[in-house]
């Protein structure tokens, strides 16, 4: 406040001092000059200075306008939209600068009397803004708490659903793996039996091949031919029939060896051909064999029936499994059906022995 009050008198004092110095200088510098001529010279100088400043401002403005016009024209050659956007931005910036200058000039005139009013308005605005900020912060804290509680509830629900899904998927996977392991074990047992048979047949064929020698087939025929050739026969003997017989025997030996060699790879490929057959046929044969063995051992009852003491329960279980044979149901669906129909206690026995239940269902399907 004190600086603004003293600034005006200081400026006025400086202007008066400058004018007085110029009057003294101009009066002393000119021999016939006086105060009035000095004042006229000062006024003319001030007027010319104002003219020069106005002309300089006009020239600078015209030069800037020409340069800006050239630049905008060059930009418009390539992109008119960019040039128009640049022109609008320049116009708005110039208008804002002029408006700010006018506001500053008007504020400079009314600065002293409006200062208390501005301070009062700023104080009221600050208090209103502080109250609004405090209320907004309270509302934001409330919203954050509500969102946090909702997010926690959703997270707990999601984790529970994921755990239930993982447990369900794990049970199904274990059932599938158990069924696959049983099938693989049966396939491996069949392959081992087939391999033993092939090895036995291969050993027999190898022994037969070792016994088939030219000496054994021909006997002493070469010696007889040599003896006949060494004898002195008075009459010529035709050896062509004997040579033809020898050639025929040698050809038969070659054919026998080729047939034996062709039988060896065929017997080696027999397990692969049997493994490539439909798994249902192989499983059917093995299931029927297992059923026959079980019938011989335990009177036709499956191992699952050993957990049921009452014959009526066994008969009911067999009837329920038989009713599902013509339906397109999976093992899990059949087991759920049996557990539902057999009751909680007997159903718990089936639930505790899923592999035996699947094996019995598979046996009944194969026998059907």
Coordinates of N, CA and C in Angstrom, one line a residue, residues 54-194:
X54 N 4.2 5.8 -32.6 CA 3.0 5.3 -33.3 C 3.3 4.7 -34.6
X55 N 4.2 5.4 -35.4 CA 4.6 4.8 -36.7 C 5.3 3.5 -36.5
X56 N 6.2 3.4 -35.5 CA 6.9 2.2 -35.2 C 6.0 1.1 -34.8
X57 N 5.0 1.4 -34.0 CA 4.0 0.3 -33.6 C 3.2 -0.2 -34.8
X58 N 2.8 0.8 -35.7 CA 2.1 0.5 -36.9 C 2.9 -0.4 -37.8
X59 N 4.2 0.0 -38.0 CA 5.1 -0.8 -38.9 C 5.3 -2.2 -38.3
X60 N 5.6 -2.2 -37.0 CA 5.8 -3.6 -36.4 C 4.5 -4.4 -36.6
X61 N 3.4 -3.8 -36.3 CA 2.1 -4.6 -36.5 C 1.9 -5.1 -37.9
X62 N 2.2 -4.1 -38.9 CA 2.0 -4.5 -40.3 C 3.0 -5.6 -40.7
X63 N 4.2 -5.5 -40.2 CA 5.2 -6.5 -40.5 C 4.8 -7.9 -39.9
X64 N 4.4 -7.8 -38.7 CA 4.0 -9.1 -38.1 C 2.8 -9.7 -38.8
X65 N 1.8 -8.8 -39.2 CA 0.6 -9.3 -39.9 C 1.0 -9.9 -41.2
X66 N 2.0 -9.3 -41.9 CA 2.4 -9.8 -43.2 C 3.1 -11.2 -43.0
X67 N 4.0 -11.2 -42.0 CA 4.7 -12.5 -41.8 C 3.8 -13.6 -41.4
X68 N 2.8 -13.3 -40.5 CA 1.8 -14.3 -40.1 C 1.0 -14.7 -41.3
X69 N 0.6 -13.7 -42.1 CA -0.2 -14.1 -43.3 C 0.6 -15.0 -44.2
X70 N 1.9 -14.7 -44.4 CA 2.7 -15.6 -45.3 C 2.8 -17.0 -44.7
X71 N 3.0 -17.1 -43.4 CA 3.1 -18.4 -42.7 C 1.8 -19.2 -42.9
X72 N 0.7 -18.5 -42.6 CA -0.6 -19.2 -42.7 C -0.9 -19.6 -44.1
X73 N -0.5 -18.7 -45.1 CA -0.7 -19.1 -46.5 C 0.1 -20.3 -46.8
X74 N 1.4 -20.4 -46.4 CA 2.2 -21.6 -46.7 C 1.6 -22.8 -46.1
X75 N 1.1 -22.7 -44.8 CA 0.5 -23.8 -44.2 C -0.8 -24.2 -44.9
X76 N -1.6 -23.2 -45.3 CA -2.8 -23.5 -46.0 C -2.6 -24.3 -47.3
X77 N -1.5 -24.1 -48.0 CA -1.2 -24.8 -49.2 C -1.2 -26.3 -49.0
X78 N -0.7 -26.7 -47.8 CA -0.6 -28.2 -47.5 C -1.9 -28.6 -46.8
X79 N -2.4 -27.8 -45.8 CA -3.5 -28.3 -45.0 C -4.3 -27.0 -44.6
X80 N -5.5 -26.9 -45.2 CA -6.3 -25.7 -44.9 C -6.9 -25.8 -43.4
X81 N -7.2 -27.0 -43.0 CA -7.8 -27.1 -41.7 C -6.8 -26.7 -40.6
X82 N -5.5 -27.1 -40.8 CA -4.5 -26.7 -39.8 C -4.3 -25.2 -39.8
X83 N -4.3 -24.6 -41.0 CA -4.2 -23.1 -41.1 C -5.3 -22.4 -40.4
X84 N -6.5 -22.9 -40.6 CA -7.7 -22.3 -40.0 C -7.6 -22.4 -38.5
X85 N -7.2 -23.6 -38.0 CA -7.1 -23.8 -36.5 C -6.0 -22.8 -36.0
X86 N -4.9 -22.7 -36.7 CA -3.8 -21.8 -36.2 C -4.3 -20.3 -36.2
X87 N -5.1 -19.9 -37.2 CA -5.6 -18.6 -37.3 C -6.6 -18.3 -36.1
X88 N -7.5 -19.3 -35.8 CA -8.4 -19.1 -34.7 C -7.7 -19.0 -33.4
X89 N -6.7 -19.9 -33.2 CA -5.9 -19.8 -32.0 C -5.2 -18.5 -31.8
X90 N -4.6 -18.0 -32.9 CA -3.9 -16.7 -32.9 C -4.9 -15.6 -32.5
X91 N -6.1 -15.6 -33.1 CA -7.1 -14.6 -32.9 C -7.5 -14.6 -31.4
X92 N -7.8 -15.8 -30.9 CA -8.2 -15.9 -29.5 C -7.1 -15.4 -28.6
X93 N -5.9 -15.8 -28.9 CA -4.8 -15.4 -28.0 C -4.6 -13.8 -28.0
X94 N -4.7 -13.2 -29.2 CA -4.6 -11.8 -29.3 C -5.8 -11.1 -28.6
X95 N -7.0 -11.7 -28.7 CA -8.2 -11.1 -28.0 C -8.0 -11.2 -26.5
X96 N -7.5 -12.3 -26.0 CA -7.2 -12.5 -24.6 C -6.2 -11.5 -24.1
X97 N -5.1 -11.3 -24.9 CA -4.1 -10.4 -24.4 C -4.7 -9.0 -24.4
X98 N -5.4 -8.6 -25.4 CA -6.0 -7.2 -25.3 C -7.0 -7.1 -24.2
X99 N -7.8 -8.1 -23.9 CA -8.7 -8.1 -22.8 C -8.0 -8.0 -21.5
X100 N -6.9 -8.8 -21.4 CA -6.1 -8.7 -20.2 C -5.5 -7.3 -20.0
X101 N -5.1 -6.7 -21.1 CA -4.5 -5.3 -21.0 C -5.6 -4.3 -20.6
X102 N -6.7 -4.4 -21.2 CA -7.8 -3.5 -20.8 C -8.2 -3.7 -19.3
X103 N -8.3 -4.9 -18.9 CA -8.7 -5.2 -17.5 C -7.6 -4.7 -16.6
X104 N -6.3 -4.8 -17.0 CA -5.2 -4.3 -16.1 C -5.3 -2.8 -16.0
X105 N -5.6 -2.1 -17.2 CA -5.7 -0.7 -17.2 C -6.9 -0.2 -16.3
X106 N -8.0 -0.9 -16.4 CA -9.1 -0.5 -15.6 C -8.9 -0.8 -14.2
X107 N -8.2 -1.9 -13.9 CA -7.9 -2.2 -12.5 C -6.9 -1.3 -11.9
X108 N -6.0 -0.7 -12.7 CA -5.0 0.2 -12.2 C -5.7 1.5 -11.7
X109 N -6.8 1.9 -12.4 CA -7.5 3.1 -12.0 C -8.3 2.9 -10.8
X110 N -8.9 1.7 -10.6 CA -9.7 1.4 -9.5 C -9.1 0.5 -8.4
X111 N -7.8 0.5 -8.4 CA -7.1 -0.5 -7.6 C -7.2 -0.2 -6.1
X112 N -7.0 1.1 -5.7 CA -7.0 1.4 -4.3 C -8.4 1.3 -3.7
X113 N -9.5 1.8 -4.3 CA -10.8 1.6 -3.6 C -11.3 0.2 -3.6
X114 N -11.0 -0.6 -4.6 CA -11.5 -2.0 -4.7 C -10.7 -3.0 -3.9
X115 N -9.6 -2.6 -3.4 CA -8.7 -3.6 -2.7 C -9.5 -4.2 -1.5
X116 N -10.1 -3.5 -0.6 CA -10.8 -4.1 0.5 C -11.9 -5.0 0.1
X117 N -12.7 -4.6 -1.0 CA -13.8 -5.4 -1.5 C -13.3 -6.7 -2.0
X118 N -12.1 -6.7 -2.7 CA -11.5 -7.9 -3.3 C -11.1 -8.8 -2.2
X119 N -10.5 -8.3 -1.1 CA -10.1 -9.1 0.0 C -11.3 -9.8 0.6
X120 N -12.3 -9.0 0.8 CA -13.5 -9.6 1.4 C -14.1 -10.7 0.6
X121 N -14.2 -10.4 -0.7 CA -14.8 -11.5 -1.6 C -13.9 -12.7 -1.6
X122 N -12.5 -12.5 -1.6 CA -11.6 -13.6 -1.6 C -11.8 -14.4 -0.3
X123 N -12.0 -13.7 0.8 CA -12.2 -14.4 2.1 C -13.5 -15.3 2.1
X124 N -14.6 -14.7 1.5 CA -15.8 -15.4 1.4 C -15.7 -16.6 0.5
X125 N -15.0 -16.4 -0.6 CA -14.8 -17.5 -1.6 C -14.0 -18.7 -0.9
X126 N -12.9 -18.3 -0.2 CA -12.1 -19.3 0.5 C -12.9 -20.1 1.5
X127 N -13.7 -19.4 2.3 CA -14.5 -20.1 3.3 C -15.5 -21.0 2.6
X128 N -16.1 -20.5 1.5 CA -17.1 -21.4 0.8 C -16.4 -22.6 0.2
X129 N -15.2 -22.4 -0.4 CA -14.5 -23.5 -1.0 C -14.1 -24.5 0.0
X130 N -13.6 -24.0 1.2 CA -13.2 -24.9 2.3 C -14.4 -25.8 2.7
X131 N -15.5 -25.1 2.9 CA -16.7 -25.9 3.3 C -17.1 -26.9 2.3
X132 N -17.0 -26.5 1.0 CA -17.4 -27.5 -0.1 C -16.4 -28.6 -0.2
X133 N -15.1 -28.3 0.0 CA -14.0 -29.3 0.0 C -14.2 -30.3 1.2
X134 N -14.6 -29.8 2.4 CA -14.8 -30.6 3.5 C -15.9 -31.6 3.3
X135 N -17.1 -31.0 2.8 CA -18.2 -31.9 2.5 C -17.9 -32.9 1.5
X136 N -17.2 -32.5 0.4 CA -16.8 -33.5 -0.6 C -15.9 -34.6 -0.1
X137 N -15.0 -34.2 0.8 CA -14.1 -35.2 1.4 C -14.9 -36.2 2.2
X138 N -15.9 -35.7 3.0 CA -16.7 -36.6 3.8 C -17.5 -37.6 2.9
X139 N -18.1 -37.0 1.9 CA -18.8 -37.9 0.9 C -17.9 -38.9 0.3
X140 N -16.7 -38.4 -0.1 CA -15.8 -39.4 -0.8 C -15.3 -40.5 0.2
X141 N -15.1 -40.1 1.5 CA -14.7 -41.2 2.4 C -15.9 -42.2 2.6
X142 N -17.1 -41.7 2.7 CA -18.3 -42.6 2.8 C -18.4 -43.5 1.6
X143 N -18.2 -42.9 0.4 CA -18.3 -43.8 -0.8 C -17.2 -44.8 -0.9
X144 N -16.0 -44.4 -0.4 CA -14.8 -45.3 -0.4 C -15.1 -46.5 0.5
X145 N -15.7 -46.2 1.7 CA -16.0 -47.2 2.7 C -17.0 -48.2 2.1
X146 N -18.0 -47.7 1.4 CA -19.1 -48.5 0.8 C -18.5 -49.4 -0.3
X147 N -17.7 -48.8 -1.1 CA -17.0 -49.5 -2.2 C -16.1 -50.6 -1.7
X148 N -15.3 -50.2 -0.6 CA -14.4 -51.2 0.0 C -15.2 -52.4 0.5
X149 N -16.3 -52.2 1.2 CA -17.1 -53.3 1.8 C -17.6 -54.2 0.7
X150 N -18.2 -53.5 -0.4 CA -18.7 -54.3 -1.5 C -17.6 -55.1 -2.2
X151 N -16.5 -54.5 -2.4 CA -15.4 -55.2 -3.1 C -14.9 -56.4 -2.2
X152 N -14.9 -56.3 -0.9 CA -14.5 -57.4 0.0 C -15.5 -58.5 -0.1
X153 N -16.8 -58.1 -0.1 CA -17.9 -59.1 -0.2 C -17.8 -59.9 -1.6
X154 N -17.6 -59.1 -2.6 CA -17.5 -59.8 -4.0 C -16.3 -60.7 -4.0
X155 N -15.1 -60.2 -3.4 CA -13.9 -61.0 -3.4 C -14.1 -62.3 -2.7
X156 N -14.8 -62.3 -1.5 CA -15.1 -63.5 -0.8 C -16.0 -64.4 -1.6
X157 N -17.0 -63.9 -2.2 CA -17.9 -64.7 -3.0 C -17.1 -65.4 -4.2
X158 N -16.3 -64.6 -4.8 CA -15.5 -65.1 -6.0 C -14.6 -66.2 -5.5
X159 N -13.9 -66.0 -4.4 CA -13.0 -67.0 -3.9 C -13.7 -68.3 -3.6
X160 N -14.9 -68.2 -3.0 CA -15.7 -69.4 -2.6 C -16.1 -70.1 -3.9
X161 N -16.6 -69.3 -4.9 CA -17.0 -70.0 -6.2 C -15.8 -70.7 -6.8
X162 N -14.6 -70.0 -6.8 CA -13.4 -70.6 -7.4 C -13.0 -71.9 -6.7
X163 N -13.1 -71.9 -5.4 CA -12.8 -73.1 -4.6 C -13.7 -74.2 -4.9
X164 N -15.0 -73.9 -5.0 CA -16.0 -75.0 -5.3 C -15.8 -75.5 -6.7
X165 N -15.5 -74.6 -7.7 CA -15.2 -75.1 -9.1 C -14.0 -75.9 -9.1
X166 N -12.9 -75.5 -8.4 CA -11.7 -76.3 -8.4 C -11.9 -77.7 -7.8
X167 N -12.7 -77.7 -6.7 CA -13.0 -79.0 -6.1 C -13.8 -79.9 -7.0
X168 N -14.8 -79.3 -7.7 CA -15.6 -80.1 -8.6 C -14.8 -80.6 -9.8
X169 N -14.0 -79.7 -10.3 CA -13.1 -80.1 -11.5 C -12.1 -81.2 -11.0
X170 N -11.6 -81.1 -9.8 CA -10.6 -82.0 -9.4 C -11.2 -83.4 -9.2
X171 N -12.5 -83.5 -8.7 CA -13.1 -84.8 -8.6 C -13.4 -85.4 -9.9
X172 N -13.9 -84.6 -10.9 CA -14.1 -85.2 -12.2 C -12.8 -85.7 -12.9
X173 N -11.8 -84.9 -12.7 CA -10.5 -85.3 -13.3 C -10.0 -86.6 -12.6
X174 N -10.2 -86.7 -11.3 CA -9.7 -88.0 -10.7 C -10.5 -89.2 -11.2
X175 N -11.8 -89.0 -11.4 CA -12.6 -90.1 -11.9 C -12.2 -90.5 -13.4
X176 N -11.9 -89.4 -14.2 CA -11.4 -89.7 -15.5 C -10.1 -90.4 -15.5
X177 N -9.2 -89.9 -14.7 CA -7.9 -90.5 -14.6 C -7.9 -92.0 -14.1
X178 N -8.8 -92.2 -13.1 CA -9.0 -93.6 -12.6 C -9.5 -94.5 -13.7
X179 N -10.5 -94.1 -14.5 CA -11.0 -94.9 -15.6 C -9.9 -95.1 -16.6
X180 N -9.2 -94.0 -17.0 CA -8.1 -94.2 -18.0 C -7.0 -95.2 -17.5
X181 N -6.7 -95.1 -16.2 CA -5.6 -96.0 -15.7 C -6.1 -97.5 -15.7
X182 N -7.4 -97.7 -15.4 CA -7.9 -99.1 -15.5 C -7.8 -99.6 -16.9
X183 N -8.3 -98.7 -17.9 CA -8.2 -99.1 -19.3 C -6.8 -99.4 -19.8
X184 N -5.9 -98.5 -19.4 CA -4.5 -98.7 -19.8 C -3.9 -100.0 -19.2
X185 N -4.2 -100.3 -17.9 CA -3.7 -101.5 -17.3 C -4.2 -102.7 -18.1
X186 N -5.5 -102.7 -18.5 CA -6.0 -103.8 -19.2 C -5.4 -103.9 -20.6
X187 N -5.2 -102.8 -21.3 CA -4.5 -102.8 -22.6 C -3.1 -103.3 -22.5
X188 N -2.4 -102.9 -21.4 CA -1.0 -103.4 -21.2 C -0.9 -104.9 -21.0
X189 N -1.9 -105.4 -20.2 CA -1.9 -106.9 -20.0 C -2.2 -107.6 -21.3
X190 N -3.1 -107.1 -22.1 CA -3.4 -107.8 -23.4 C -2.1 -107.7 -24.3
X191 N -1.4 -106.6 -24.3 CA -0.2 -106.5 -25.1 C 0.8 -107.4 -24.6
X192 N 1.0 -107.6 -23.3 CA 2.0 -108.5 -22.8 C 1.7 -110.0 -23.2
X193 N 0.4 -110.3 -23.1 CA 0.0 -111.7 -23.6 C 0.3 -111.9 -25.0
X194 N -0.1 -110.9 -25.9 CA 0.2 -111.0 -27.3 C 1.7 -111.1 -27.6

